[in-house]
Tab-separated table of C-alpha atoms in Angstrom:
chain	number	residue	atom	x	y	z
M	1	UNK	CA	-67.035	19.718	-19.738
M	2	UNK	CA	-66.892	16.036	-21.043
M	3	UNK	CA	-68.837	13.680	-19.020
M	4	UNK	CA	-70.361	10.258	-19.917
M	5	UNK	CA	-73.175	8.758	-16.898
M	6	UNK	CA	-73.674	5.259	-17.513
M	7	UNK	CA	-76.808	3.151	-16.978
M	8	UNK	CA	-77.302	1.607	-13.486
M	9	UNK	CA	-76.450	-1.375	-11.420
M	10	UNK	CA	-77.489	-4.531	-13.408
M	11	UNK	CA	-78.103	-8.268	-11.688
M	12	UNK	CA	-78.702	-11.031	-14.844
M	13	UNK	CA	-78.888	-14.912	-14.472
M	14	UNK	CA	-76.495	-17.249	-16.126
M	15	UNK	CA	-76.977	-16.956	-19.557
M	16	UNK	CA	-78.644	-13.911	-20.247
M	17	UNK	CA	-77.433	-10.830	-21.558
M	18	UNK	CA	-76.851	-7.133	-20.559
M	19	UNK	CA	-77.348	-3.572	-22.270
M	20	UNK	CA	-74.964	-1.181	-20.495
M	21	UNK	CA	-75.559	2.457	-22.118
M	22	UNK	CA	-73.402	5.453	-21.921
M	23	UNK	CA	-74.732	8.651	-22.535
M	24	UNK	CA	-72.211	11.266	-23.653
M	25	UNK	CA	-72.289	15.327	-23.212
M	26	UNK	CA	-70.001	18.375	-23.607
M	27	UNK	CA	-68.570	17.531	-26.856
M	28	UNK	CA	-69.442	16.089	-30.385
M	29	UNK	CA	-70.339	12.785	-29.737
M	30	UNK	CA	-69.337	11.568	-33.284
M	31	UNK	CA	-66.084	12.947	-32.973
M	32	UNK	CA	-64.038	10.953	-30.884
M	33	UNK	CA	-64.053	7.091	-30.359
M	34	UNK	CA	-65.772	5.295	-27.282
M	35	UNK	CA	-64.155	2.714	-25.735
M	36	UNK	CA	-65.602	-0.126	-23.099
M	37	UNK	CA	-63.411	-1.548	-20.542
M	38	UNK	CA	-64.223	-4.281	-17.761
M	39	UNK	CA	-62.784	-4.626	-13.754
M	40	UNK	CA	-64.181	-7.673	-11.976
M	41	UNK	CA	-63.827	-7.101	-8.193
M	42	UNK	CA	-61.053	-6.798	-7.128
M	43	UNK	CA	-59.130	-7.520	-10.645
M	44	UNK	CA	-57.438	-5.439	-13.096
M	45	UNK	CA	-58.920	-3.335	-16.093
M	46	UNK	CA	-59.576	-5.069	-19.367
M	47	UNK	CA	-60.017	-3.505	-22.667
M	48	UNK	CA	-63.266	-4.599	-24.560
M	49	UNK	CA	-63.230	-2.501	-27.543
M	50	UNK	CA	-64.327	0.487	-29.263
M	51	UNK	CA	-67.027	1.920	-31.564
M	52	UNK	CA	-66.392	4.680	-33.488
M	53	UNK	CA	-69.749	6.910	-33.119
M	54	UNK	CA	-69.923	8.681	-36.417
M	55	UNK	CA	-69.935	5.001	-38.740
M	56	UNK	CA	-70.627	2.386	-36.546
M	57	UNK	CA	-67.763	0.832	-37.173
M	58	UNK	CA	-66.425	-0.994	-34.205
M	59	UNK	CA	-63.375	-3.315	-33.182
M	60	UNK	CA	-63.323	-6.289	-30.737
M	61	UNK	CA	-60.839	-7.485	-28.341
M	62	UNK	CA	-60.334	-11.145	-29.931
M	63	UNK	CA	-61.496	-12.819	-26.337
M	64	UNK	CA	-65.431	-10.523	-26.816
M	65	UNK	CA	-65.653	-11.451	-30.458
M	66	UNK	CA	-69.054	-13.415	-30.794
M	67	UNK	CA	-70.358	-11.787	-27.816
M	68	UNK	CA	-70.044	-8.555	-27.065
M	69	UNK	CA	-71.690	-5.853	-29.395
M	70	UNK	CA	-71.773	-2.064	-29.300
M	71	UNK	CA	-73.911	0.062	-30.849
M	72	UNK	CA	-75.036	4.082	-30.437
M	73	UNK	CA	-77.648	6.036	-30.769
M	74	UNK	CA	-75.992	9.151	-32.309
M	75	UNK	CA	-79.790	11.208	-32.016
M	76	UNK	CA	-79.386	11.119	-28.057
M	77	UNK	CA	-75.348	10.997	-27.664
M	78	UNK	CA	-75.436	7.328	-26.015
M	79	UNK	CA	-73.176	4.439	-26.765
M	80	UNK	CA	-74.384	0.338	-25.730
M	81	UNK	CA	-72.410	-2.208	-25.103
M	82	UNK	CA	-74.679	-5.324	-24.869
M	83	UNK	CA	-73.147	-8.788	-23.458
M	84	UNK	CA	-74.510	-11.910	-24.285
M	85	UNK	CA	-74.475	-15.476	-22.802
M	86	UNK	CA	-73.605	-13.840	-19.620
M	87	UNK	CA	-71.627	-16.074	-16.587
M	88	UNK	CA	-70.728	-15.845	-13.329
M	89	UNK	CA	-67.472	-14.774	-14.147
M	90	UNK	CA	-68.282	-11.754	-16.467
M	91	UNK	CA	-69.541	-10.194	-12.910
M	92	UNK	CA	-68.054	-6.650	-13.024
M	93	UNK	CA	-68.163	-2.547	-13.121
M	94	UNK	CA	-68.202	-2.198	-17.127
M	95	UNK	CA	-66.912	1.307	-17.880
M	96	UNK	CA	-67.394	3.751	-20.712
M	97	UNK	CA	-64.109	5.662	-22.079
M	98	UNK	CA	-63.621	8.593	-24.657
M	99	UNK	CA	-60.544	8.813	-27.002
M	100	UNK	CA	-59.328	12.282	-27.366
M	101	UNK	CA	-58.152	13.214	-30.885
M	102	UNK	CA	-55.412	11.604	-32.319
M	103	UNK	CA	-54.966	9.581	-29.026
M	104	UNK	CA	-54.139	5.494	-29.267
M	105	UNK	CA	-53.809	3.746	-26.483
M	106	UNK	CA	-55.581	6.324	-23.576
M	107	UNK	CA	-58.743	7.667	-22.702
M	108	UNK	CA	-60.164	10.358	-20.829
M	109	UNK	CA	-62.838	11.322	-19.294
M	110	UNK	CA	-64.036	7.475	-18.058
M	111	UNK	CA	-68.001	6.827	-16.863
M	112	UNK	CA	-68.376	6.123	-13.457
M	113	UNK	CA	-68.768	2.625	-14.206
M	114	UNK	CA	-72.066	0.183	-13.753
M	115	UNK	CA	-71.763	-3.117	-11.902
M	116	UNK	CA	-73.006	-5.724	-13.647
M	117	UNK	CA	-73.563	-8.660	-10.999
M	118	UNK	CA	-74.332	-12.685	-12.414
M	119	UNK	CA	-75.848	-14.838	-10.309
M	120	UNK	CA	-78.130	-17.713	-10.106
C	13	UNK	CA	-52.127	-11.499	-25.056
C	14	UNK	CA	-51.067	-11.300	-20.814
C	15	UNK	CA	-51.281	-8.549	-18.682
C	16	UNK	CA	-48.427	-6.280	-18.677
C	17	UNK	CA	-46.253	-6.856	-15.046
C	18	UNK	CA	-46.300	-4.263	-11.928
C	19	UNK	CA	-45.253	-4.688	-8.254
C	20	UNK	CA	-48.330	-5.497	-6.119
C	21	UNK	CA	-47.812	-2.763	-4.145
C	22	UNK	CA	-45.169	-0.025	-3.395
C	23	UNK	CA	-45.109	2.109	-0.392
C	24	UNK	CA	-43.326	5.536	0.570
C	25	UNK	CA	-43.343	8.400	3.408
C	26	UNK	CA	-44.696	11.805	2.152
C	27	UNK	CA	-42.373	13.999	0.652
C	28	UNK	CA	-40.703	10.820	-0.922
C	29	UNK	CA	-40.364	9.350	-4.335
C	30	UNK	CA	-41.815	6.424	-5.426
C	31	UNK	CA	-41.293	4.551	-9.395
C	32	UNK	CA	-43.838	2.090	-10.576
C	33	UNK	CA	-42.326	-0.117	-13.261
C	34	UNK	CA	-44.561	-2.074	-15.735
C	35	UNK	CA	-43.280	-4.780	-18.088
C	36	UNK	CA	-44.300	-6.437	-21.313
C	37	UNK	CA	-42.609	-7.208	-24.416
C	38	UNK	CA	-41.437	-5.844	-27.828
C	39	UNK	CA	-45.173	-6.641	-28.852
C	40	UNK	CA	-46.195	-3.804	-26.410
C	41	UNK	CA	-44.026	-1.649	-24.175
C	42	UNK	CA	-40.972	-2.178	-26.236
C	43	UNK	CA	-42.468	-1.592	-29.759
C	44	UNK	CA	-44.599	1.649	-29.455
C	45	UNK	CA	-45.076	4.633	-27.580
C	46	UNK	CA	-48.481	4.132	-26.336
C	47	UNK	CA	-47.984	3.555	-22.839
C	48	UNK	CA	-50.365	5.604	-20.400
C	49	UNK	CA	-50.545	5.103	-16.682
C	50	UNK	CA	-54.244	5.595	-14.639
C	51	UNK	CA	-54.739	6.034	-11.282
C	52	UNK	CA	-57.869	4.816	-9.301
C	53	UNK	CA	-58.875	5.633	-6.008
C	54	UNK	CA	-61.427	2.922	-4.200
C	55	UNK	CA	-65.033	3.082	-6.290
C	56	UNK	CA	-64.063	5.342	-8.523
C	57	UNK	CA	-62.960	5.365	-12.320
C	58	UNK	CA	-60.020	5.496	-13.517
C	59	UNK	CA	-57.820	8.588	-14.316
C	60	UNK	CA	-55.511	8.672	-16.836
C	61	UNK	CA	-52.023	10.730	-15.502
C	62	UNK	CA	-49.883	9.975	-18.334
C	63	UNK	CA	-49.990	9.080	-22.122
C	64	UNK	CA	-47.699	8.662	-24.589
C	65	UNK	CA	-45.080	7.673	-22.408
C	66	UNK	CA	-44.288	10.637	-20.781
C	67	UNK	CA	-47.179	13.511	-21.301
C	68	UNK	CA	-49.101	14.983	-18.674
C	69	UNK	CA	-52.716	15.712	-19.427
C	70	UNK	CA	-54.139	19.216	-18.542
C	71	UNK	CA	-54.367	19.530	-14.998
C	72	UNK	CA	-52.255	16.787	-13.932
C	73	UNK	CA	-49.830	17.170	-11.086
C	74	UNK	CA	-46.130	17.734	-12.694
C	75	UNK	CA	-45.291	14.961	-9.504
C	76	UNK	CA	-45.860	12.474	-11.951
C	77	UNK	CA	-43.724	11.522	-14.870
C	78	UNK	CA	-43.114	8.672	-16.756
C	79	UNK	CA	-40.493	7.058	-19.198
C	80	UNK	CA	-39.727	3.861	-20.724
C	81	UNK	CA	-36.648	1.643	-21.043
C	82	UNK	CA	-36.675	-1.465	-23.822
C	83	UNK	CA	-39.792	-3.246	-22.558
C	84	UNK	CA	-40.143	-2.034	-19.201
C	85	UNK	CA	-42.199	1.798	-18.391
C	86	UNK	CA	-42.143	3.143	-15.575
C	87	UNK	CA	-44.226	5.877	-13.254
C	88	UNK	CA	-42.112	7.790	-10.920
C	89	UNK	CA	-44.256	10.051	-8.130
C	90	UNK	CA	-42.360	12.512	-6.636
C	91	UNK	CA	-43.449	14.663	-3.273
C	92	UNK	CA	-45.534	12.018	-2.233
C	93	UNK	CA	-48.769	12.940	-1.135
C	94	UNK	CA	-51.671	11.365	0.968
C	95	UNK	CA	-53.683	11.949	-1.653
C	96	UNK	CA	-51.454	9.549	-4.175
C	97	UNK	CA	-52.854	6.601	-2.358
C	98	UNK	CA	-54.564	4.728	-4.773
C	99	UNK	CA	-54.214	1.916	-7.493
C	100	UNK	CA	-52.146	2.499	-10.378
C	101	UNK	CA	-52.074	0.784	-14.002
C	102	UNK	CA	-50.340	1.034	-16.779
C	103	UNK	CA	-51.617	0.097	-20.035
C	104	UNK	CA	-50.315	0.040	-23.492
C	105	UNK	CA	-50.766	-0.315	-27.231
C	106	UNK	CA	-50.212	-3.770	-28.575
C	107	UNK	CA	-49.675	-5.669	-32.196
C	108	UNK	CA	-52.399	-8.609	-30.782
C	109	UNK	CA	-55.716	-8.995	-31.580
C	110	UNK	CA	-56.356	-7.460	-28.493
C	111	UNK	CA	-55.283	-3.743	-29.008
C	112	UNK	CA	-54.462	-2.060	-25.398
C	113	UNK	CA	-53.307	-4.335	-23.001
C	114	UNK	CA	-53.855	-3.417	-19.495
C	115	UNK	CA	-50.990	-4.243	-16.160
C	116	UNK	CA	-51.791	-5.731	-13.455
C	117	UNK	CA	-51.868	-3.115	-11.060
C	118	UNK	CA	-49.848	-1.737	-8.152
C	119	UNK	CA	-51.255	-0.313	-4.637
C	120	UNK	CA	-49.360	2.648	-3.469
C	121	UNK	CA	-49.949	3.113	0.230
C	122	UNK	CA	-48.408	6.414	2.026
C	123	UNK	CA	-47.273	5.490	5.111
């Protein structure tokens, strides 16, 4: 079946940056776009942005543009979503999402998240 | 681009229905079918229980439907269950920059 395991629990200083990976099996990797998706504690979800695994090709949320990249490693079935100039308030689980076919707007299966904690 | 708008919580007996509402604008909810609803028990990831509106996903209870009115969706559960106890969000499609727009979340407590 579909399942994505992401990359472990992460603590970075103020300013640094983060490499969350998501490593993708039961299906064609480059077939179906992967989508990242934030939750601070005890806050809502909040879309990131997608790569699309086959070309590269990816497409911000306007607020991540300039910091945020994603990448993937189509040899090994793993999609990276790096953060840069990291703060205190970008402390929070950072999930991995698949688009089935032809879907907009909804993903499924999800990773099981990785907690990415800021703190001086 | 703000969150779409849910109740903070909604509570119901088991055996009881219960409707979630979510509401945006014609940006969102109102101009496109894309709305999908995910429910998320405590530490876990979310799981998506409808999309497109109103479809089901393989393996999905048939307690849950959903529909939309003008700007405002909505998630009924019917037959509550103690096992429906969880965090629910709605999320949809959106002409913005930003894509998918997520809601802010209700807690559904079976009492």
């Amino acid at each position: 079946q579909v399942q994505l395991v992401q990359s472990g629990a992460e603590v970075k200083k103020p300013g640094a940056s983060v490499k969350v990976s998501c490593k993708a099996s039961g299906y064609t990797f480059t077939g179906y776009y992967m989508h990242w998706v934030r939750q601070a504690p005890g806050q809502g979800l909040e879309w990131m942005g997608w790569i699309n695994p086959n070309s590269g090709g990816t497409k911000y949320a306007q607020k991540f543009q300039g910091w945020v990249t994603m990448t993937r490693d189509t040899s090994i079935s793993t999609a990276y979503m790096e953060l840069s100039r990291l703060r205190s308030e970008d402390t929070a689980v950072y999930y991995c999402a698949v688009a089935p076919p032809a879907a907009i707007g909804w993903f499924d299966p999800w990773g099981q998240g990785a907690l990415v904690t800021v703190s001086s | 681009q703000s969150a779409l708008t849910q109740p903070a919580s909604v509570s119901g007996s088991p055996g009881q229905s219960i409707t979630i509402s979510c509401t945006g604008t014609s940006s969102d909810v109102g101009g496109y079918n894309y709305v999908s609803w995910y429910q998320q028990h405590p530490g876990k990831a979310p799981k998506v229980m409808i999309h497109d509106v109103s479809n089901r996903p393989s393996g999905v209870s048939n307690r849950f439907s959903g529909s939309k009115s003008g700007n405002t969706a909505s998630l009924t559960i019917s037959g509550l269950q103690a096992e429906d106890e969880a965090d629910y969000y709605c999320s949809s499609y959106t002409s913005s920059s930003t894509l998918y727009v997520f809601g802010t979340g209700t807690k559904v407590t079976v009492l």
